[in-house]
CSV table of C-alpha atoms in Angstrom, one decimal:
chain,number,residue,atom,x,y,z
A,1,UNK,CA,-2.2,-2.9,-33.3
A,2,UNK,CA,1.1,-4.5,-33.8
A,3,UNK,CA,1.0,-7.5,-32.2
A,4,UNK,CA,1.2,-9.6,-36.0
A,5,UNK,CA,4.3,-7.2,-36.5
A,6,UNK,CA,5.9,-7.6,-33.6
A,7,UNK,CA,5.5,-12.2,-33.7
A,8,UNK,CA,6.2,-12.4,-37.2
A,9,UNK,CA,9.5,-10.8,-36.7
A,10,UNK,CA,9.9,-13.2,-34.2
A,11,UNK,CA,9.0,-15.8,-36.4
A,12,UNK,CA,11.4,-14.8,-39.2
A,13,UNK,CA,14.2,-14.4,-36.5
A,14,UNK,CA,13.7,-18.1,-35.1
A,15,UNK,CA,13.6,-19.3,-38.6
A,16,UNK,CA,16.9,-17.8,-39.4
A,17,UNK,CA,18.5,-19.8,-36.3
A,18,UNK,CA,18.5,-16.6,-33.8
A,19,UNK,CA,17.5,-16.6,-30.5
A,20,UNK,CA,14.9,-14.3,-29.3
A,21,UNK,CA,13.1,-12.6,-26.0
A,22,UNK,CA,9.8,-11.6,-26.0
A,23,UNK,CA,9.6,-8.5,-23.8
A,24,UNK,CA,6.0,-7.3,-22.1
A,25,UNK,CA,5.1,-4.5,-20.6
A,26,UNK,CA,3.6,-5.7,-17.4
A,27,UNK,CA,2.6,-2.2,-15.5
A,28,UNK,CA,2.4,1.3,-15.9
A,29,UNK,CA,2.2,4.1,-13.0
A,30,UNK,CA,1.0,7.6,-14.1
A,31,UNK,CA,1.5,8.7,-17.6
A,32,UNK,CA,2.9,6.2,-20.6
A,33,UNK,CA,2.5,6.2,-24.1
A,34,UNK,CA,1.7,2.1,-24.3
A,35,UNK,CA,-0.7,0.1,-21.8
A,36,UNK,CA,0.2,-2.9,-20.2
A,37,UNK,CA,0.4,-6.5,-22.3
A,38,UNK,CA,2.4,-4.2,-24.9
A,39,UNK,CA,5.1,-6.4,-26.9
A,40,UNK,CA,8.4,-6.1,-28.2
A,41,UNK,CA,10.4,-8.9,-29.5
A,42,UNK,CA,14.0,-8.6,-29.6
A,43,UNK,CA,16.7,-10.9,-31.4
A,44,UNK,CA,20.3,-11.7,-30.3
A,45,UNK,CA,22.0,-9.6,-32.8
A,46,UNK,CA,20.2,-6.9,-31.4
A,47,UNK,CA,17.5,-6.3,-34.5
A,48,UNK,CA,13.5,-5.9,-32.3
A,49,UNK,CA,10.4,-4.8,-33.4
A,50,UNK,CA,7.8,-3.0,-31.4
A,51,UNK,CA,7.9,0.0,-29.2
A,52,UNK,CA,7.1,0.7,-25.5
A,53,UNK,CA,7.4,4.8,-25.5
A,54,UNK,CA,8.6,7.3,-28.4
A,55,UNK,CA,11.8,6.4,-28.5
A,56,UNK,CA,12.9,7.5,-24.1
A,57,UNK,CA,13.7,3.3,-23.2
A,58,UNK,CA,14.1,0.9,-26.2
A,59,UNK,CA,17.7,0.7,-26.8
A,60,UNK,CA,17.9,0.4,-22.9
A,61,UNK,CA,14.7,-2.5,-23.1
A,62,UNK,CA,17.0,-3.7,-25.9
A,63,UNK,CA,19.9,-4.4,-23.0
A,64,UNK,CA,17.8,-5.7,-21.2
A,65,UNK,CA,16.7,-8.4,-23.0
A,66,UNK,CA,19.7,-9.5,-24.5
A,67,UNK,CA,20.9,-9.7,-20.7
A,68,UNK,CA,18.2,-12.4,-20.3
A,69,UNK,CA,19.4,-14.1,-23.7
A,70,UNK,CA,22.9,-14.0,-22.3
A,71,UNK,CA,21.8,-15.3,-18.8
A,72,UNK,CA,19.1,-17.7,-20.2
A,73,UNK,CA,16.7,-16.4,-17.8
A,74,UNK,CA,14.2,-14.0,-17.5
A,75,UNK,CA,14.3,-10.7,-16.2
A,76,UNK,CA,12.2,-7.7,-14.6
A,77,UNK,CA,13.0,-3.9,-14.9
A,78,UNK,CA,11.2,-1.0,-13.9
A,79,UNK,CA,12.3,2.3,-16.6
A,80,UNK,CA,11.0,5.5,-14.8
A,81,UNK,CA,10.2,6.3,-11.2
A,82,UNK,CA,11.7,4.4,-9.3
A,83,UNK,CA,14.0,2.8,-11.7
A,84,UNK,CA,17.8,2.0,-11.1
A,85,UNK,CA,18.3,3.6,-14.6
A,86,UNK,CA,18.7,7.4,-13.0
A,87,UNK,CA,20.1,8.6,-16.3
A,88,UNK,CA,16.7,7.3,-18.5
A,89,UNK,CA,14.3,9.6,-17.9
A,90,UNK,CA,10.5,9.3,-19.2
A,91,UNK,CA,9.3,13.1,-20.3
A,92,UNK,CA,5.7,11.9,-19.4
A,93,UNK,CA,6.7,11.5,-14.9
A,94,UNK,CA,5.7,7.5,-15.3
A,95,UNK,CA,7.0,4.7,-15.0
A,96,UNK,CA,6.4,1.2,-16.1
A,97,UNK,CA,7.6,-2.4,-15.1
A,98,UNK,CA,8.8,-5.0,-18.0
A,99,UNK,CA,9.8,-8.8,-18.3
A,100,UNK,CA,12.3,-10.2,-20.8
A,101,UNK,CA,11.7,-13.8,-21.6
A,102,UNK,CA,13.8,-15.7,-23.6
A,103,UNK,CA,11.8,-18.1,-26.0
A,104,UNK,CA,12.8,-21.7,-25.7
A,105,UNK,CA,11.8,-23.1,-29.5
A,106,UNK,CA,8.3,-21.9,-31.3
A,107,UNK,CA,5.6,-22.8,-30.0
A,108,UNK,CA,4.6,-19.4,-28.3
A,109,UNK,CA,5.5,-17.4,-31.7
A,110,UNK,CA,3.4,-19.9,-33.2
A,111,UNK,CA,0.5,-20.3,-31.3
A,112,UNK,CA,0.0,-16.4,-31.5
A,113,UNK,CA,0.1,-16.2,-35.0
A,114,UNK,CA,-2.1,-18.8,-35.5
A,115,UNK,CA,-4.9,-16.9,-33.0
A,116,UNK,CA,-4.2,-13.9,-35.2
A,117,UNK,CA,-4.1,-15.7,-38.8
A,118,UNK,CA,-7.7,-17.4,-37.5
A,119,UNK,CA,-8.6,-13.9,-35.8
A,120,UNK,CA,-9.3,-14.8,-32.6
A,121,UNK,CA,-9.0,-13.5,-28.9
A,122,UNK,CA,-5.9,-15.3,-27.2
A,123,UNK,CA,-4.2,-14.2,-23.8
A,124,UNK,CA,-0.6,-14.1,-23.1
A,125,UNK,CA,0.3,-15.1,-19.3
A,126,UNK,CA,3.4,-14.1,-17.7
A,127,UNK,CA,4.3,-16.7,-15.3
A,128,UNK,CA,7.3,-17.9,-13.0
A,129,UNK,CA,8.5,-20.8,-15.7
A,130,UNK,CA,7.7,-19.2,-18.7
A,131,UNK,CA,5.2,-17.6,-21.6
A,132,UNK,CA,2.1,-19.3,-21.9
A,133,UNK,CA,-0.6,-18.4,-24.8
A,134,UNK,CA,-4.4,-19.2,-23.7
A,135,UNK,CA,-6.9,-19.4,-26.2
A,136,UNK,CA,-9.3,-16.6,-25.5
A,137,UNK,CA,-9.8,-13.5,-23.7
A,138,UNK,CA,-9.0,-14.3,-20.2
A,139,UNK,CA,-7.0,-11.5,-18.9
A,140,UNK,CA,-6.3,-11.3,-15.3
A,141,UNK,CA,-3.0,-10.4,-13.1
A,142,UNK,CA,0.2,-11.1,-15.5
A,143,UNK,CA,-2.1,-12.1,-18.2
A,144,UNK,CA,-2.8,-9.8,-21.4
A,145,UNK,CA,-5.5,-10.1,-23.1
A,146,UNK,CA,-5.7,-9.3,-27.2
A,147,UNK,CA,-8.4,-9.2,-29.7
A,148,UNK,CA,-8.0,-9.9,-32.9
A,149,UNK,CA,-6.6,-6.8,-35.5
A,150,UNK,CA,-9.1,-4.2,-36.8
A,151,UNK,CA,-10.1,-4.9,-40.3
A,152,UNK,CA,-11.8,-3.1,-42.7
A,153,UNK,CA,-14.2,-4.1,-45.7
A,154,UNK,CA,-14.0,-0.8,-47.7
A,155,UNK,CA,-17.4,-0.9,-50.3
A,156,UNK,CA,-17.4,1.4,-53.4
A,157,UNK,CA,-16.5,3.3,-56.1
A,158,UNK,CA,-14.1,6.5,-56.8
A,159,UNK,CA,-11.1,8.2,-55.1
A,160,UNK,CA,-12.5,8.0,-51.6
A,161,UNK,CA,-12.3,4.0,-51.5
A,162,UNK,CA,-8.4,4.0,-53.0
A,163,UNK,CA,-8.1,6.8,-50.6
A,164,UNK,CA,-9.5,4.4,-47.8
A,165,UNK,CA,-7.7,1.8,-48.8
A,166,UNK,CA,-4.0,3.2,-49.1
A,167,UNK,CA,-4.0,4.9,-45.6
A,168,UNK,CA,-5.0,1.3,-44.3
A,169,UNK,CA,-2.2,-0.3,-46.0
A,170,UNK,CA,-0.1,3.0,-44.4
A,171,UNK,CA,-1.4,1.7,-40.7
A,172,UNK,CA,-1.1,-1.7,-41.9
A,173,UNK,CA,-4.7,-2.2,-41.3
A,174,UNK,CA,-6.2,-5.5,-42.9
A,175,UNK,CA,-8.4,-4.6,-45.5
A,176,UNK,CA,-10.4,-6.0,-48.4
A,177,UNK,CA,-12.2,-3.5,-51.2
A,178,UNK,CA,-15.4,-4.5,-53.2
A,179,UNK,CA,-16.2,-2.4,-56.2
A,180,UNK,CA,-17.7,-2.5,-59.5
A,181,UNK,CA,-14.7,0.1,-60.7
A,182,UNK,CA,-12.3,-2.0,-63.2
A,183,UNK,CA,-10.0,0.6,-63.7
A,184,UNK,CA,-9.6,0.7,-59.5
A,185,UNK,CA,-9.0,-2.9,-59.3
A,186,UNK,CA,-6.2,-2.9,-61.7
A,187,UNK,CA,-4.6,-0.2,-59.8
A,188,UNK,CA,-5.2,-1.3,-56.3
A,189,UNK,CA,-4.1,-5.2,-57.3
A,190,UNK,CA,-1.3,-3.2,-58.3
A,191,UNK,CA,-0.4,-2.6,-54.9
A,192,UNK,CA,-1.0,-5.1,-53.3
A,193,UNK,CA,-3.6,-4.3,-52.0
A,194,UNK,CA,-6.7,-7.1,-51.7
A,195,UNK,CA,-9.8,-6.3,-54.1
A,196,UNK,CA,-13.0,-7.9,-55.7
A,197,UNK,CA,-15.3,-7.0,-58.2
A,198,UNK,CA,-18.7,-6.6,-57.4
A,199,UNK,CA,-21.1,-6.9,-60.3
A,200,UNK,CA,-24.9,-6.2,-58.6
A,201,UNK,CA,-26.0,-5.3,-56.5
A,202,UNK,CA,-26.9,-8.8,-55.2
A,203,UNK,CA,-23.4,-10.0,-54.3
A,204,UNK,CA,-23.8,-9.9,-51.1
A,205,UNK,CA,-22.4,-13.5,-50.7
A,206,UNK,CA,-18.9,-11.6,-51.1
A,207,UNK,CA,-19.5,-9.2,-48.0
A,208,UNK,CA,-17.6,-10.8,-44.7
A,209,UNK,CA,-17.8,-9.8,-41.0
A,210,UNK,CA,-16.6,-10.5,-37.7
A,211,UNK,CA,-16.8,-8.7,-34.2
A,212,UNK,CA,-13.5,-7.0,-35.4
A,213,UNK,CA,-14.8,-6.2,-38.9
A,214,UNK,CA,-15.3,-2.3,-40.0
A,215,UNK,CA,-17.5,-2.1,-43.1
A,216,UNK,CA,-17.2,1.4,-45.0
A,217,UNK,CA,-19.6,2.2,-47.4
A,218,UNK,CA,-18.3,5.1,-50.0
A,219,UNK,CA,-21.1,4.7,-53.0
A,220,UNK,CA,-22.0,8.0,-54.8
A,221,UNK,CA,-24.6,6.4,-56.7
A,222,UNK,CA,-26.8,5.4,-53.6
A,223,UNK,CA,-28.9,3.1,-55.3
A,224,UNK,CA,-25.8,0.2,-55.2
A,225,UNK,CA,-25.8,0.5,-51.5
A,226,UNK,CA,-29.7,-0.9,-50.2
A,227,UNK,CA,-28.7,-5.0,-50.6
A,228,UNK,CA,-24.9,-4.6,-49.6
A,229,UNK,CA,-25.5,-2.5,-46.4
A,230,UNK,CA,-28.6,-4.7,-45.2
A,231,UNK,CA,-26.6,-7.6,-45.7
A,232,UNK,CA,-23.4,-5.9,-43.9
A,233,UNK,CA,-25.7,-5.1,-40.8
A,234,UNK,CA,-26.7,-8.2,-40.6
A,235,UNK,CA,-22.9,-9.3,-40.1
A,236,UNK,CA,-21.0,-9.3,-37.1
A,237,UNK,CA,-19.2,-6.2,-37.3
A,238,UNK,CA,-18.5,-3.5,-35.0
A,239,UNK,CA,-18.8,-0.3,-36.9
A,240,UNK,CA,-20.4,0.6,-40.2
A,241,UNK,CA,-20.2,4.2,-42.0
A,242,UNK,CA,-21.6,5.3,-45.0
A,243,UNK,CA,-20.5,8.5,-47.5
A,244,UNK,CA,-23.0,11.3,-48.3
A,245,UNK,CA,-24.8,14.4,-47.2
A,246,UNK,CA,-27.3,14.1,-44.3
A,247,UNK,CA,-30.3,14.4,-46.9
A,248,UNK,CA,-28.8,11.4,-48.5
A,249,UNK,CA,-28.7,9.8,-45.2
A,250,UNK,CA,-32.5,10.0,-44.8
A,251,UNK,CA,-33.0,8.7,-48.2
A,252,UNK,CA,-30.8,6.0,-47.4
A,253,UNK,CA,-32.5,4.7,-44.0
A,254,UNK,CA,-36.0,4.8,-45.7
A,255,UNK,CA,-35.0,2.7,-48.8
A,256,UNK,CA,-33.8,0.3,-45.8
A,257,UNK,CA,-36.5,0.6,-43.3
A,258,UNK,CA,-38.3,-0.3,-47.1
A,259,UNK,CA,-36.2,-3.9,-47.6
A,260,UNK,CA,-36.8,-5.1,-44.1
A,261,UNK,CA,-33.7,-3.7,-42.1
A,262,UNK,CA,-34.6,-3.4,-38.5
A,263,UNK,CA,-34.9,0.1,-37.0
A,264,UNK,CA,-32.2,-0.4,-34.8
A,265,UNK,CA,-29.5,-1.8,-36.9
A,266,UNK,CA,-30.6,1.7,-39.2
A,267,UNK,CA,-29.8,3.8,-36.2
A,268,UNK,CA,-26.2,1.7,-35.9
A,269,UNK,CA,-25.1,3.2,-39.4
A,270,UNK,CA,-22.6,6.5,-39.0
A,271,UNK,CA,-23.4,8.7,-41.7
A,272,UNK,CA,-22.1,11.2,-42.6
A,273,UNK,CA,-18.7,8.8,-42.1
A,274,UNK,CA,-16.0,10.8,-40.5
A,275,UNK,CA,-14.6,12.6,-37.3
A,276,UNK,CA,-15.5,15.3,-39.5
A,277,UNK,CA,-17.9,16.1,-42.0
A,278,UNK,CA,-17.8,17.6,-45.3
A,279,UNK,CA,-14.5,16.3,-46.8
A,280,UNK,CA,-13.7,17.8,-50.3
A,281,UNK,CA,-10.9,15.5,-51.1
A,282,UNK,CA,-10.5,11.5,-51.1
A,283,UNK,CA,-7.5,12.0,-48.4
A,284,UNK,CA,-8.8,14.3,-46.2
A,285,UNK,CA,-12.1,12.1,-46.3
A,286,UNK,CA,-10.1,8.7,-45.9
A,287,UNK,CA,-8.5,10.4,-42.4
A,288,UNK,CA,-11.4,11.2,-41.1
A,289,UNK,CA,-13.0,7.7,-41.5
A,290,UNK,CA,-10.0,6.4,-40.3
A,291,UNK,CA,-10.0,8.1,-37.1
A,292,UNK,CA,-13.6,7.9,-36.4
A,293,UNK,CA,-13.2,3.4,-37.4
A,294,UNK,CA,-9.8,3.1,-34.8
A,295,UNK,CA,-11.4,5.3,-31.9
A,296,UNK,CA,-14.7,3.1,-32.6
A,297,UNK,CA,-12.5,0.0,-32.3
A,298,UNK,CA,-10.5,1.1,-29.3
A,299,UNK,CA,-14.3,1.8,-27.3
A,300,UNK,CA,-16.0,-0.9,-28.1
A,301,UNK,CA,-13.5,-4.2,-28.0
A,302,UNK,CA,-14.6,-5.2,-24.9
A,303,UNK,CA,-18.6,-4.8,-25.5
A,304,UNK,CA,-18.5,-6.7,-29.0
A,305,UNK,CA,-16.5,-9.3,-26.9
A,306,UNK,CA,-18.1,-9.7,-24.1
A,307,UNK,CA,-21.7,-8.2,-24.5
């Protein structure tokens, strides 16, 4: 999930005057860290952003792609088996084949971040003169598909939804909190992180989704949640969880089964939210919704996508 890390750097470099590569990962053989279509961008004074293993290859990727700055030409490498590099080992036995491209003016930083600004799919292709950026998901040999970022619509009140909302900000995961706390929008405006009040439970009209959207429901008075969470199901999303005890759960799904919700959008919810179950403590409960939303969002790209 670093792609918007990775291109605005690049962005910030070409704006300064620097030239810049973008390098892609564009295989992997046995064991690596990062999959295929994995980015880093490197500058000329030697500054990048992005990582292709734990640390074994990127000052040697870093080389690299200067080399291609220097040269004005792009370049391939394999790091690993098989590699000329016989003093740059990879700990995991792999190996994996790159390509340094030196970025001729903007338009490929900019067409990126304007897929990932309008969240959409868009597909990077590797070819003989160049980058080329293809609106869509249209991945194929040399070409890397991306979806858009995971982001996260974190509905609430108390610690848990701060909780939520700061470990987000930690994985810089896009995300946007509606409560009817006061006291928690002060503090989460604060810093910087993107809130709205809710004042019914009617305003649903604030809720937004997309194929990439998580929603997280953390109410412990249940009775705000009925409107919200048939409104969020109705969305496009790709996950929704809910807080509370498995007896709550029940309550819950019969108060919607009650306004009209379909059965099977009911049986989409996640609840109890979490990896697991029984969190004491807004933290512990904010890492376990966490990794239950990312491993949701790694599983079902594709199907939102596509199915």
């Amino acid at each position: 999930m670093d792609e918007a890390r990775v291109f605005a750097f690049l962005a910030d470099k070409q704006a300064q005057g620097h030239a810049c590569a973008l390098v892609t990962v564009l295989s992997v053989e046995g064991s690596s860290m990062r999959n295929p279509g994995t980015h880093m961008g490197v500058c000329e004074d030697g500054s990048f952003s992005g990582s292709l293993s734990g640390g074994c290859i990127e000052n040697a990727v870093v080389g690299e792609a200067l080399a291609a700055l220097g040269e004005g030409a792009p370049r391939e490498v394999r790091f690993g088996a098989g590699s000329p590099y016989l003093d740059i080992k990879l700990p995991c036995g792999g190996a994996l084949d790159i390509h340094c491209q030196p970025l001729a003016g903007t338009a490929v930083v900019n067409s990126v971040l304007a897929a990932i600004e309008r969240r959409k799919p868009y597909t990077i292709a590797v070819e003989v003169d160049g980058i080329r950026v293809i609106d869509g998901w249209q991945p194929s040999d040399r070409q890397f598909g991306h979806w858009p970022q995971l982001r996260l619509e974190i509905v609430g009140h108390g610690a848990g939804v701060e909780a939520v909302a700061r470990l987000a900000r930690a994985m810089q995961v896009e995300s946007h909190v509606l409560t009817p706390d006061v006291r928690m929008l002060e503090s989460l405006r604060e810093q910087a992180i993107r809130a709205t009040r809710i004042d019914r439970t009617s305003d649903t009209h604030l809720l937004v989704g997309d194929p990439w959207t998580a929603f997280v429901f953390l109410f412990h008075d249940h009775d705000w949640e009925v409107q919200l969470m048939a409104r969020a199901l109705d969305l496009p999303h790709f996950y929704l969880g809910a807080m509370g005890s498995r007896k709550a759960h029940a309550t819950r799904c019969s108060a919607l089964e009650a306004a009209g919700v379909r059965p099977e959008a009911i049986a989409s919810i996640n609840a109890p939210i979490g990896l697991f179950h029984s969190s004491r403590d807004p933290e512990t409960l904010a890492l376990s919704a966490l990794g239950e939303i990312v491993r949701a969002y790694q599983q079902a790209d594709s199907e939102v996508v596509l199915g």
